[in-house]
Amino acid sequence: MDIEHLLAGLSLREGHPLGVLINYKCALCRRTWWGARSNADCSRCKRAGQELPLEERVGLGHFRCDCGRTFVGMARGDVRSKCHGCQALVLPHTIEPPGQVKRKSNLAHHCELCDGHGNCPLKNRPWQ
């Protein structure tokens, strides 16, 4: 499966309960936020935000591995996370705004950026 096909699955607008939310970035102050199309202006600069490309979205990723396992964790659209079932690296299927997630297991976050050693830049990102 090619990267474009996998990244196409990251769209929040198609069949997702949070489908109206879009990840924006301000070109002037670099602030990022999630909002609806009607909320596309930066609250700091009052300038229109630019919709982030799918591979740059950061938030809560939902993953589906070919082995049948599904899992949730902090993700960026172009960073794969390790499936704890078969050890395959998997891109997120969807990404939604970060928030509180009730842990369902004691398995640790393990993505390509941190390689499972903790202090991951995705988890420690200062949300604005």
PDB file of C-alpha atoms in Angstrom:
ATOM      1  CA  MET A   1       0.000   0.000   0.000  1.00  0.00           C
ATOM      2  CA  ASP A   2       1.482   3.403  -0.954  1.00  0.00           C
ATOM      3  CA  ILE A   3       1.775   6.370   1.435  1.00  0.00           C
ATOM      4  CA  GLU A   4      -0.834   8.509  -0.394  1.00  0.00           C
ATOM      5  CA  HIS A   5      -3.441   5.767  -0.026  1.00  0.00           C
ATOM      6  CA  LEU A   6      -2.684   5.408   3.686  1.00  0.00           C
ATOM      7  CA  LEU A   7      -2.698   9.168   4.290  1.00  0.00           C
ATOM      8  CA  ALA A   8      -6.043   9.477   2.516  1.00  0.00           C
ATOM      9  CA  GLY A   9      -7.525   7.551   5.449  1.00  0.00           C
ATOM     10  CA  LEU A  10      -6.576  10.375   7.801  1.00  0.00           C
ATOM     11  CA  SER A  11      -9.365  12.664   6.646  1.00  0.00           C
ATOM     12  CA  LEU A  12     -11.636  13.587   9.537  1.00  0.00           C
ATOM     13  CA  ARG A  13     -14.385  14.811   7.268  1.00  0.00           C
ATOM     14  CA  GLU A  14     -15.580  11.470   5.976  1.00  0.00           C
ATOM     15  CA  GLY A  15     -17.733   9.383   8.278  1.00  0.00           C
ATOM     16  CA  HIS A  16     -16.066  10.370  11.540  1.00  0.00           C
ATOM     17  CA  PRO A  17     -18.038  11.693  14.527  1.00  0.00           C
ATOM     18  CA  LEU A  18     -15.654  14.656  14.732  1.00  0.00           C
ATOM     19  CA  GLY A  19     -15.808  15.133  10.979  1.00  0.00           C
ATOM     20  CA  VAL A  20     -16.259  18.909  11.156  1.00  0.00           C
ATOM     21  CA  LEU A  21     -12.953  19.480  12.953  1.00  0.00           C
ATOM     22  CA  ILE A  22      -9.919  20.517  10.945  1.00  0.00           C
ATOM     23  CA  ASN A  23      -6.322  21.045  12.109  1.00  0.00           C
ATOM     24  CA  TYR A  24      -5.104  24.593  11.307  1.00  0.00           C
ATOM     25  CA  LYS A  25      -1.784  26.408  11.565  1.00  0.00           C
ATOM     26  CA  CYS A  26      -1.102  30.150  11.622  1.00  0.00           C
ATOM     27  CA  ALA A  27       1.661  31.115   9.183  1.00  0.00           C
ATOM     28  CA  LEU A  28       2.554  34.195  11.220  1.00  0.00           C
ATOM     29  CA  CYS A  29       2.814  32.918  14.825  1.00  0.00           C
ATOM     30  CA  ARG A  30       2.976  29.147  14.038  1.00  0.00           C
ATOM     31  CA  ARG A  31       0.142  28.382  16.500  1.00  0.00           C
ATOM     32  CA  THR A  32      -1.877  25.238  15.715  1.00  0.00           C
ATOM     33  CA  TRP A  33      -5.482  24.499  16.647  1.00  0.00           C
ATOM     34  CA  TRP A  34      -8.435  22.303  15.798  1.00  0.00           C
ATOM     35  CA  GLY A  35     -11.647  23.946  14.656  1.00  0.00           C
ATOM     36  CA  ALA A  36     -14.518  24.046  12.203  1.00  0.00           C
ATOM     37  CA  ARG A  37     -14.346  25.874   8.884  1.00  0.00           C
ATOM     38  CA  SER A  38     -16.163  28.787  10.541  1.00  0.00           C
ATOM     39  CA  ASN A  39     -13.354  28.967  13.152  1.00  0.00           C
ATOM     40  CA  ALA A  40     -10.373  29.212  10.807  1.00  0.00           C
ATOM     41  CA  ASP A  41      -8.905  32.463  12.199  1.00  0.00           C
ATOM     42  CA  CYS A  42      -5.973  32.502  14.633  1.00  0.00           C
ATOM     43  CA  SER A  43      -7.072  33.763  18.048  1.00  0.00           C
ATOM     44  CA  ARG A  44      -3.708  35.501  18.546  1.00  0.00           C
ATOM     45  CA  CYS A  45      -3.081  37.141  15.173  1.00  0.00           C
ATOM     46  CA  LYS A  46      -6.671  37.312  13.880  1.00  0.00           C
ATOM     47  CA  ARG A  47      -5.398  36.048  10.516  1.00  0.00           C
ATOM     48  CA  ALA A  48      -6.792  33.142   8.575  1.00  0.00           C
ATOM     49  CA  GLY A  49      -5.225  29.806   9.403  1.00  0.00           C
ATOM     50  CA  GLN A  50      -4.044  27.322   6.825  1.00  0.00           C
ATOM     51  CA  GLU A  51      -5.388  23.790   6.913  1.00  0.00           C
ATOM     52  CA  LEU A  52      -2.552  21.415   7.760  1.00  0.00           C
ATOM     53  CA  PRO A  53      -1.767  18.700   5.233  1.00  0.00           C
ATOM     54  CA  LEU A  54      -2.744  15.238   6.428  1.00  0.00           C
ATOM     55  CA  GLU A  55       0.862  14.198   7.068  1.00  0.00           C
ATOM     56  CA  GLU A  56       1.428  17.165   9.442  1.00  0.00           C
ATOM     57  CA  ARG A  57      -1.645  16.709  11.654  1.00  0.00           C
ATOM     58  CA  VAL A  58      -0.832  15.872  15.259  1.00  0.00           C
ATOM     59  CA  GLY A  59      -3.348  14.511  17.717  1.00  0.00           C
ATOM     60  CA  LEU A  60      -4.958  11.326  18.892  1.00  0.00           C
ATOM     61  CA  GLY A  61      -4.343   8.662  16.257  1.00  0.00           C
ATOM     62  CA  HIS A  62      -6.506   5.623  15.669  1.00  0.00           C
ATOM     63  CA  PHE A  63      -4.519   2.739  14.218  1.00  0.00           C
ATOM     64  CA  ARG A  64      -5.618  -0.450  12.417  1.00  0.00           C
ATOM     65  CA  CYS A  65      -2.972  -3.069  11.857  1.00  0.00           C
ATOM     66  CA  ASP A  66      -3.154  -5.740   9.158  1.00  0.00           C
ATOM     67  CA  CYS A  67      -3.067  -8.348  11.953  1.00  0.00           C
ATOM     68  CA  GLY A  68      -6.519  -7.130  13.064  1.00  0.00           C
ATOM     69  CA  ARG A  69      -5.420  -5.222  16.158  1.00  0.00           C
ATOM     70  CA  THR A  70      -6.652  -1.665  16.712  1.00  0.00           C
ATOM     71  CA  PHE A  71      -5.091   0.835  19.091  1.00  0.00           C
ATOM     72  CA  VAL A  72      -5.113   4.540  19.982  1.00  0.00           C
ATOM     73  CA  GLY A  73      -2.257   6.881  20.844  1.00  0.00           C
ATOM     74  CA  MET A  74      -0.598  10.204  20.136  1.00  0.00           C
ATOM     75  CA  ALA A  75       0.263  10.404  16.464  1.00  0.00           C
ATOM     76  CA  ARG A  76       1.358  12.514  13.532  1.00  0.00           C
ATOM     77  CA  GLY A  77       0.080  11.624  10.080  1.00  0.00           C
ATOM     78  CA  ASP A  78       3.477  10.627   8.688  1.00  0.00           C
ATOM     79  CA  VAL A  79       4.867   8.821  11.757  1.00  0.00           C
ATOM     80  CA  ARG A  80       4.232   5.107  12.182  1.00  0.00           C
ATOM     81  CA  SER A  81       3.604   3.443  15.547  1.00  0.00           C
ATOM     82  CA  LYS A  82       4.443  -0.123  16.479  1.00  0.00           C
ATOM     83  CA  CYS A  83       1.649  -2.663  16.775  1.00  0.00           C
ATOM     84  CA  HIS A  84       2.225  -4.544  20.019  1.00  0.00           C
ATOM     85  CA  GLY A  85       0.519  -7.597  18.498  1.00  0.00           C
ATOM     86  CA  CYS A  86       2.738  -8.276  15.476  1.00  0.00           C
ATOM     87  CA  GLN A  87       5.458  -5.579  15.798  1.00  0.00           C
ATOM     88  CA  ALA A  88       4.537  -4.019  12.417  1.00  0.00           C
ATOM     89  CA  LEU A  89       4.823  -0.249  11.976  1.00  0.00           C
ATOM     90  CA  VAL A  90       1.398   1.259  11.227  1.00  0.00           C
ATOM     91  CA  LEU A  91       0.288   4.709  10.061  1.00  0.00           C
ATOM     92  CA  PRO A  92      -2.773   6.184  11.803  1.00  0.00           C
ATOM     93  CA  HIS A  93      -6.130   5.567  10.139  1.00  0.00           C
ATOM     94  CA  THR A  94      -7.657   8.781  11.552  1.00  0.00           C
ATOM     95  CA  ILE A  95      -6.396  11.659  13.678  1.00  0.00           C
ATOM     96  CA  GLU A  96      -8.575  13.711  16.003  1.00  0.00           C
ATOM     97  CA  PRO A  97      -7.852  16.472  18.519  1.00  0.00           C
ATOM     98  CA  PRO A  98      -5.751  15.390  21.495  1.00  0.00           C
ATOM     99  CA  GLY A  99      -7.649  14.738  24.688  1.00  0.00           C
ATOM    100  CA  GLN A 100      -8.022  12.477  27.650  1.00  0.00           C
ATOM    101  CA  VAL A 101      -8.006   8.794  26.755  1.00  0.00           C
ATOM    102  CA  LYS A 102      -8.793   6.074  29.243  1.00  0.00           C
ATOM    103  CA  ARG A 103      -5.932   3.597  29.040  1.00  0.00           C
ATOM    104  CA  LYS A 104      -7.069   0.104  28.118  1.00  0.00           C
ATOM    105  CA  SER A 105      -3.686  -1.557  28.593  1.00  0.00           C
ATOM    106  CA  ASN A 106      -0.270  -1.060  30.127  1.00  0.00           C
ATOM    107  CA  LEU A 107       1.453  -1.119  26.745  1.00  0.00           C
ATOM    108  CA  ALA A 108       3.742   1.859  26.215  1.00  0.00           C
ATOM    109  CA  HIS A 109       3.647   4.371  23.370  1.00  0.00           C
ATOM    110  CA  HIS A 110       6.112   3.264  20.687  1.00  0.00           C
ATOM    111  CA  CYS A 111       6.478   5.353  17.518  1.00  0.00           C
ATOM    112  CA  GLU A 112       9.293   5.950  15.018  1.00  0.00           C
ATOM    113  CA  LEU A 113      10.240   9.251  16.703  1.00  0.00           C
ATOM    114  CA  CYS A 114      10.887   7.925  20.216  1.00  0.00           C
ATOM    115  CA  ASP A 115      11.416   4.221  19.441  1.00  0.00           C
ATOM    116  CA  GLY A 116       9.624   3.414  22.695  1.00  0.00           C
ATOM    117  CA  HIS A 117      12.262   5.052  24.921  1.00  0.00           C
ATOM    118  CA  GLY A 118       9.905   7.672  26.381  1.00  0.00           C
ATOM    119  CA  ASN A 119      10.113  11.457  26.141  1.00  0.00           C
ATOM    120  CA  CYS A 120       8.353  11.363  22.761  1.00  0.00           C
ATOM    121  CA  PRO A 121       8.001  14.748  21.033  1.00  0.00           C
ATOM    122  CA  LEU A 122       4.430  13.840  20.081  1.00  0.00           C
ATOM    123  CA  LYS A 123       3.357  13.220  23.671  1.00  0.00           C
ATOM    124  CA  ASN A 124       5.282  16.142  25.126  1.00  0.00           C
ATOM    125  CA  ARG A 125       4.173  18.696  22.556  1.00  0.00           C
ATOM    126  CA  PRO A 126       3.018  21.947  24.175  1.00  0.00           C
ATOM    127  CA  TRP A 127      -0.570  22.173  22.911  1.00  0.00           C
ATOM    128  CA  GLN A 128      -1.656  25.698  22.152  1.00  0.00           C
TER     129      GLN A 128
END
